[in-house]
Short mmCIF file of C-alpha atoms and ligand atoms in Angstrom, two decimals:
data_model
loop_
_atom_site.label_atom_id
_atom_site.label_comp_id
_atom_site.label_asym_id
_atom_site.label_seq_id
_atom_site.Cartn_x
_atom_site.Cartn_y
_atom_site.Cartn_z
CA UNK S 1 -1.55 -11.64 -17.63
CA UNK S 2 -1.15 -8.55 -20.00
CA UNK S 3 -1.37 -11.08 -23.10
CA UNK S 4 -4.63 -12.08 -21.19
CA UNK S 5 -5.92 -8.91 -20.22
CA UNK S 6 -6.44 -5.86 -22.18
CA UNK S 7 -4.94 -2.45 -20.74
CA UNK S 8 -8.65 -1.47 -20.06
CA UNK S 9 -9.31 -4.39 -17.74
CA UNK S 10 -6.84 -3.68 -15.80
CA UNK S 11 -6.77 -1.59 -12.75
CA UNK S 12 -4.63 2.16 -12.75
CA UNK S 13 -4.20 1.52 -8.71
CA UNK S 14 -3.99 -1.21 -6.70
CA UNK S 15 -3.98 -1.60 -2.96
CA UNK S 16 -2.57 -4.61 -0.75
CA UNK S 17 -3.38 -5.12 2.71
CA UNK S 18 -0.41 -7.37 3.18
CA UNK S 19 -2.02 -9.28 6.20
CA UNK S 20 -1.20 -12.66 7.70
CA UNK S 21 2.42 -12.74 7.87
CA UNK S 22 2.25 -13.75 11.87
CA UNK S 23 0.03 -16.86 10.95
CA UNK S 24 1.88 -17.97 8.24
CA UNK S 25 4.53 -17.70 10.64
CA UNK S 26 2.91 -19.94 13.71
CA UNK S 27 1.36 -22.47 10.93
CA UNK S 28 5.16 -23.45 10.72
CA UNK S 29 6.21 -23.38 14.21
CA UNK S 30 8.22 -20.67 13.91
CA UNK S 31 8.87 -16.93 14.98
CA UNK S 32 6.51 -14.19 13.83
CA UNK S 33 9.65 -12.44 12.13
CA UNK S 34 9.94 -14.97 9.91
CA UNK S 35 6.23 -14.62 8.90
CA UNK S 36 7.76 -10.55 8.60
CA UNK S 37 10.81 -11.76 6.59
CA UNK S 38 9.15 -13.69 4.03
CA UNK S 39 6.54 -11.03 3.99
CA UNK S 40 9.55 -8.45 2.93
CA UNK S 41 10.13 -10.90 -0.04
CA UNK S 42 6.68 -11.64 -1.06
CA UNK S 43 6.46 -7.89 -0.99
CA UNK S 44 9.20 -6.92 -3.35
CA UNK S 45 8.44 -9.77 -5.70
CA UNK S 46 4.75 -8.42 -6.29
CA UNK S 47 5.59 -4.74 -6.84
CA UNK S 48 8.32 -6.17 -9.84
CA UNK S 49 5.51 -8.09 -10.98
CA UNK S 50 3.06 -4.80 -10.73
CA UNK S 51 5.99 -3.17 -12.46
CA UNK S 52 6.09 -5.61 -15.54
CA UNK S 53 1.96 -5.42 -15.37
CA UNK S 54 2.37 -1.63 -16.53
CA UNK S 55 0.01 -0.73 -13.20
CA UNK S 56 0.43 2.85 -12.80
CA UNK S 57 0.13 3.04 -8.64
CA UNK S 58 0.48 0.59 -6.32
CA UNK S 59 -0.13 0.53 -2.43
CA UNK S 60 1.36 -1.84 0.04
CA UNK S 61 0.07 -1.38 3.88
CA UNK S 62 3.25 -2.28 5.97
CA UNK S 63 2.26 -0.78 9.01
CA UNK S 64 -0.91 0.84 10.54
CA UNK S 65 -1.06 3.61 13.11
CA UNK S 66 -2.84 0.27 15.10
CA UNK S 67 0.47 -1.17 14.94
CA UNK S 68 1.97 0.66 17.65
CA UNK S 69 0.07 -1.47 20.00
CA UNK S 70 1.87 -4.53 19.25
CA UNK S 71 4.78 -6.08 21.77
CA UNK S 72 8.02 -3.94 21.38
CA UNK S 73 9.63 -6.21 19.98
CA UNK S 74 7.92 -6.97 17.00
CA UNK S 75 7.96 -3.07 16.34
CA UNK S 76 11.65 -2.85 16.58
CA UNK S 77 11.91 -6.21 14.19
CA UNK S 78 9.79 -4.68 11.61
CA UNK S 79 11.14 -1.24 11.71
CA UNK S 80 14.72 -3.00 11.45
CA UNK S 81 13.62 -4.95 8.19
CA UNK S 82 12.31 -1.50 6.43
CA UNK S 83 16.06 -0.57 6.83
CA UNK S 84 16.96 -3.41 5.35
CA UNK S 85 14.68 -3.89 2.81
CA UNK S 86 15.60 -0.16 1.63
CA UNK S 87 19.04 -0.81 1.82
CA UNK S 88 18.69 -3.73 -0.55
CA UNK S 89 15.49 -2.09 -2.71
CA UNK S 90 16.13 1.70 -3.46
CA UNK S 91 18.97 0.82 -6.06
CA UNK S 92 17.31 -1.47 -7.86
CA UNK S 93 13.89 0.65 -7.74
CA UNK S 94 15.70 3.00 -8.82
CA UNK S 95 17.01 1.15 -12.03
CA UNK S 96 13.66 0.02 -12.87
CA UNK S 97 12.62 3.66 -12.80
CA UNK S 98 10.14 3.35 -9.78
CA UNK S 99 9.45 6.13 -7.54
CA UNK S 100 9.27 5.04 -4.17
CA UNK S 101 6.96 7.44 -1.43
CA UNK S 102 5.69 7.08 1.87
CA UNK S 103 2.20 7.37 3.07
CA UNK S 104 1.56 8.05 6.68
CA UNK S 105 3.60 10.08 9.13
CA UNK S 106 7.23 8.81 9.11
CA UNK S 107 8.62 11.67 12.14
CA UNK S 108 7.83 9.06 14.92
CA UNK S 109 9.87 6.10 13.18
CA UNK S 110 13.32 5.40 14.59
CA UNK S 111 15.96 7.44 13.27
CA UNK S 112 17.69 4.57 10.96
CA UNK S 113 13.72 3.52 9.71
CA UNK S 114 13.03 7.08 8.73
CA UNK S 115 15.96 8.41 7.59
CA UNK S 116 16.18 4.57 4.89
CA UNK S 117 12.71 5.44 4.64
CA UNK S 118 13.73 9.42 2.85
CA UNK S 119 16.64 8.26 1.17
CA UNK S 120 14.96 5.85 -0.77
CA UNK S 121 12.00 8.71 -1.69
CA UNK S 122 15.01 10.51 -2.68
CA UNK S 123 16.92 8.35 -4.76
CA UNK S 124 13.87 7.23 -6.76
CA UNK S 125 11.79 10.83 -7.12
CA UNK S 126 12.83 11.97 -10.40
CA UNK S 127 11.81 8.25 -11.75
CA UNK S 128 8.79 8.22 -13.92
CA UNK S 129 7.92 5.00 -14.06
CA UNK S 130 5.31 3.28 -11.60
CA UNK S 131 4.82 5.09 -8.41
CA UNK S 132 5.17 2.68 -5.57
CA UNK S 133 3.76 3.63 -2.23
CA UNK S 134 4.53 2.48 1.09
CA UNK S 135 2.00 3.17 3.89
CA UNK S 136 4.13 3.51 7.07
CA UNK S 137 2.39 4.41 10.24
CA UNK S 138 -0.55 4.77 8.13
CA UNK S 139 -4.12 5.30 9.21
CA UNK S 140 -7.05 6.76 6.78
CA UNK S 141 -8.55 8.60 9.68
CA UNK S 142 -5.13 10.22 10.34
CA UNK S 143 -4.45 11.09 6.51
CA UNK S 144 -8.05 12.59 6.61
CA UNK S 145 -7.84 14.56 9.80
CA UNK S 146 -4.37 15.94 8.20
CA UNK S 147 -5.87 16.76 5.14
CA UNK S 148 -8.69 18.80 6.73
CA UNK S 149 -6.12 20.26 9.12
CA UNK S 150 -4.13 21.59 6.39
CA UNK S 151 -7.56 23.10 4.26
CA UNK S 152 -8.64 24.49 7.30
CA UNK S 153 -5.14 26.45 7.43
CA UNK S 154 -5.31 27.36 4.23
CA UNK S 155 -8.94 29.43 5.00
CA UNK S 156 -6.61 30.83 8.03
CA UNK S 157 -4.10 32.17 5.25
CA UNK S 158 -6.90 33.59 3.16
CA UNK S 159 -5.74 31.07 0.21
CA UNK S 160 -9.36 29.75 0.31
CA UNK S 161 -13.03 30.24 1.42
CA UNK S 162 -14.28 27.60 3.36
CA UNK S 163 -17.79 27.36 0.53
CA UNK S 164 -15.24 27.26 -2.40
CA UNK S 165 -13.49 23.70 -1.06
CA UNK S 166 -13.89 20.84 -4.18
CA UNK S 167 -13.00 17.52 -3.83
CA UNK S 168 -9.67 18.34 -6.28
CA UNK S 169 -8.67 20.91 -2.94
CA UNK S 170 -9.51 17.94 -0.59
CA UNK S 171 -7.82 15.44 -2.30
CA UNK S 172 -4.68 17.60 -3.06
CA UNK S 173 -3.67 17.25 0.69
CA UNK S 174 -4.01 13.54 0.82
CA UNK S 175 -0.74 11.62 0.40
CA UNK S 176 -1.93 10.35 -2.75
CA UNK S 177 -2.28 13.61 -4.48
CA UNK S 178 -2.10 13.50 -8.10
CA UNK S 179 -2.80 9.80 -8.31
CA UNK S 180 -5.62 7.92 -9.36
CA UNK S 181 -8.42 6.61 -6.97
CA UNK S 182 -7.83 3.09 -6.21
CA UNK S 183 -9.63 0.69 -8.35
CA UNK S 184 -8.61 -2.44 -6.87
CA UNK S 185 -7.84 -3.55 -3.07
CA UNK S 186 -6.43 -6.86 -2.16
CA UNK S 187 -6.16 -8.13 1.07
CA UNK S 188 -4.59 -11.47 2.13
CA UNK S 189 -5.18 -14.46 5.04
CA UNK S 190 -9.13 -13.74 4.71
CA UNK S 191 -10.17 -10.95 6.60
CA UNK S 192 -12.97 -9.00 5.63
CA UNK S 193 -11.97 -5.38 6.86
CA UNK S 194 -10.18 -2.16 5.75
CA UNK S 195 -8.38 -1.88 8.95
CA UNK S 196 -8.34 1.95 8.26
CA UNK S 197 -6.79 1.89 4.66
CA UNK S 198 -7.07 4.50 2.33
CA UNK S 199 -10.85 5.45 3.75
CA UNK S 200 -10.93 8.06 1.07
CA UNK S 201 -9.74 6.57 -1.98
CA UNK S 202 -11.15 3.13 -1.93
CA UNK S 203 -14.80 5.11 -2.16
CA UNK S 204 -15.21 2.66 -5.84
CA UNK S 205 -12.42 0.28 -5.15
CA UNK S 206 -13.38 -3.20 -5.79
CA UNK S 207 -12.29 -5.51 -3.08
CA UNK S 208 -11.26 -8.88 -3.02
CA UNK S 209 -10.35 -11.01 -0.46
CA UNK S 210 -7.75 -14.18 -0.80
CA UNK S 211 -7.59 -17.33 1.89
CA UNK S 212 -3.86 -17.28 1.20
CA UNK S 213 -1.33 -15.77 3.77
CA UNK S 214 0.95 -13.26 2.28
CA UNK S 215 4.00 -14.84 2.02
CA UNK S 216 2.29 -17.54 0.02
CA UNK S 217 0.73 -14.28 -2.47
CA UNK S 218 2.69 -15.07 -5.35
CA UNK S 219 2.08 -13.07 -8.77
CA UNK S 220 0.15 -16.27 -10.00
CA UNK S 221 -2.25 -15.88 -7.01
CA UNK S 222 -2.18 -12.23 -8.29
CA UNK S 223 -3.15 -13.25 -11.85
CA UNK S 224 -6.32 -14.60 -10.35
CA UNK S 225 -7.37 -11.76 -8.57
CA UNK S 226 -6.83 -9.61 -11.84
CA UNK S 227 -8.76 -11.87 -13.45
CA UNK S 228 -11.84 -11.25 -10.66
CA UNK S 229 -11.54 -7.95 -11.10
CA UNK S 230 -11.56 -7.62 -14.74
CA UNK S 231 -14.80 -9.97 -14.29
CA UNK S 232 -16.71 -7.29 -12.30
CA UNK S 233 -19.07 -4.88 -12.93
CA UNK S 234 -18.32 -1.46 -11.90
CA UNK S 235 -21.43 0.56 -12.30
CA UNK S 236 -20.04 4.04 -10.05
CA UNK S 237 -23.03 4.58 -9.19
CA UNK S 238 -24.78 4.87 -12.79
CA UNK S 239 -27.08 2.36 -14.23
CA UNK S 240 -26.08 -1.45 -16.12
CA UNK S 241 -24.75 -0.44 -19.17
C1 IPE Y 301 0.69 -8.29 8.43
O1 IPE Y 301 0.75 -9.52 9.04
C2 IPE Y 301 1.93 -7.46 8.67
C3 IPE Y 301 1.73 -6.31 9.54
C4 IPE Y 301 0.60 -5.90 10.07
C5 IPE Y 301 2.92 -5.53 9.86
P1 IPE Y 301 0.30 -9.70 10.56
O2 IPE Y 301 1.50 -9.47 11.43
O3 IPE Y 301 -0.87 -8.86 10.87
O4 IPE Y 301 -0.10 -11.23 10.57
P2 IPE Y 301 -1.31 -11.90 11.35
O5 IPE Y 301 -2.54 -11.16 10.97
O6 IPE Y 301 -0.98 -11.77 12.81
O7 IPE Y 301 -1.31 -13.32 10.88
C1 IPE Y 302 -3.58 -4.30 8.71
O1 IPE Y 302 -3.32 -5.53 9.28
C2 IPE Y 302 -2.34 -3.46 8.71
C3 IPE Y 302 -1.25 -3.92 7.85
C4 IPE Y 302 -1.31 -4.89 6.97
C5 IPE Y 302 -0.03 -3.18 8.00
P1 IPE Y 302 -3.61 -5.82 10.82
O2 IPE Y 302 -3.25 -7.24 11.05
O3 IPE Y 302 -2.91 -4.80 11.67
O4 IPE Y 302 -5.17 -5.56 10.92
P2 IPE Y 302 -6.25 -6.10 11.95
O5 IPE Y 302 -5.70 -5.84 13.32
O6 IPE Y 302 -6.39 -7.56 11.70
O7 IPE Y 302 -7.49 -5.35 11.63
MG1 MG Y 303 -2.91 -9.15 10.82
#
């Protein structure tokens, strides 16, 4: 794809709502964890293949502040294959110079989850290469509320006036600070609906929805979506140039 594409057709950030993993699952006959397990896979195949792409951010939804309502047991399944996936991941990120961070709040994880969850941020944060984020207990609405929580705190300290706030301010308290806006967000097994992610930075995203389940979202399924996306016209509001 990046003998097909030049670097200015491609996008700086890209999102994946990773969805579908329990009906790939059932399709089969078999458990929802193994929808989860394949998932995991899928998962670390695409960010090496982001990786080789050159894409600056990427964003991979693996669990919503929704999530919580699921059975218990699913919880504790996926929570057990973010240790494992660490466990198995975090070296090798950390060869290919990846920085591995966490969007969302990780304090009401399980112990093992979170503390897999900071070791990897650890081992990988002096990397400079591609920043790889993992939104865990992730909602938009929560990383909003937090980020006006923590302005509003600031005008409590006397650091700010509440008529001096800029978007830079705003957007330094997301969990994305620094990085670029996202400019494209993929989501899998057809669904048409943000299901809370990244409210504030997919404000220009373009988004594009695949039929395919996301164990079956290989990077040649990938290559097609880049190819969408370096086929659209993003206008930001201005005029047809
Ligand atoms: C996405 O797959 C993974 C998570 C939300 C953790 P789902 O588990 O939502 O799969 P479907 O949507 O039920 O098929
Ligand atoms: C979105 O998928 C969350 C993740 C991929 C982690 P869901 O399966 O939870 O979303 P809804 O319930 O279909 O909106
Ligand atoms: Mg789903």
């Amino acid at each position: 794809m990046r003998e097909v594409l030049p670097a200015s057709a491609m996008p700086r950030h890209v999102a994946f709502i990773m969805d579908g993993n329990g009906r790939w699952a059932t399709q089969r006959g078999l458990e929802r964890s193994a929808g989860h397990r394949k998932g995991a896979q899928t998962m670390l195949d695409l960010i090496e293949y982001c990786a080789d792409l050159a894409i600056e951010s990427v964003t991979v939804y693996a669990f919503s502040t929704e999530n919580w309502s699921r059975p218990k047991s699913e919880i504790s399944q996926l929570m057990g294959m973010v240790v494992d996936f660490f466990k198995k991941y975090a070296p090798r990120a950390g060869e290919r110079n990846l920085q591995i961070r966490f969007l969302g709040d990780l304090s009401p994880l399980p112990v093992p989850t979170r503390e897999a969850c900071e070791r990897a941020a650890a081992l990988t944060a002096k990397n400079t290469g591609m920043i790889c984020n993992i939104a865990l207990n992730y909602g938009g609405r929560a990383e909003i509320l937090r980020a006006a929580s923590r302005l509003a705190a600031q005008v409590q300290d006397g650091v700010l006036t509440p008529a001096a706030i800029t978007a830079a301010d705003f957007e330094a308290q997301l969990y994305t600070a620094g990085q670029p806006d996202v400019d494209l967000l993929v989501r899998t097994a057809g669904e048409c609906r943000l299901s809370g992610f990244l409210l504030y930075q997919c404000a220009y995203a373009e988004f594009v929805v695949v039929p395919e389940y996301w164990p079956d979202f290989t990077p040649a399924v990938f290559d097609r979506v880049l190819l969408e996306y370096a086929g659209r016209e993003r206008k930001m509001g201005g005029l047809k140039t």
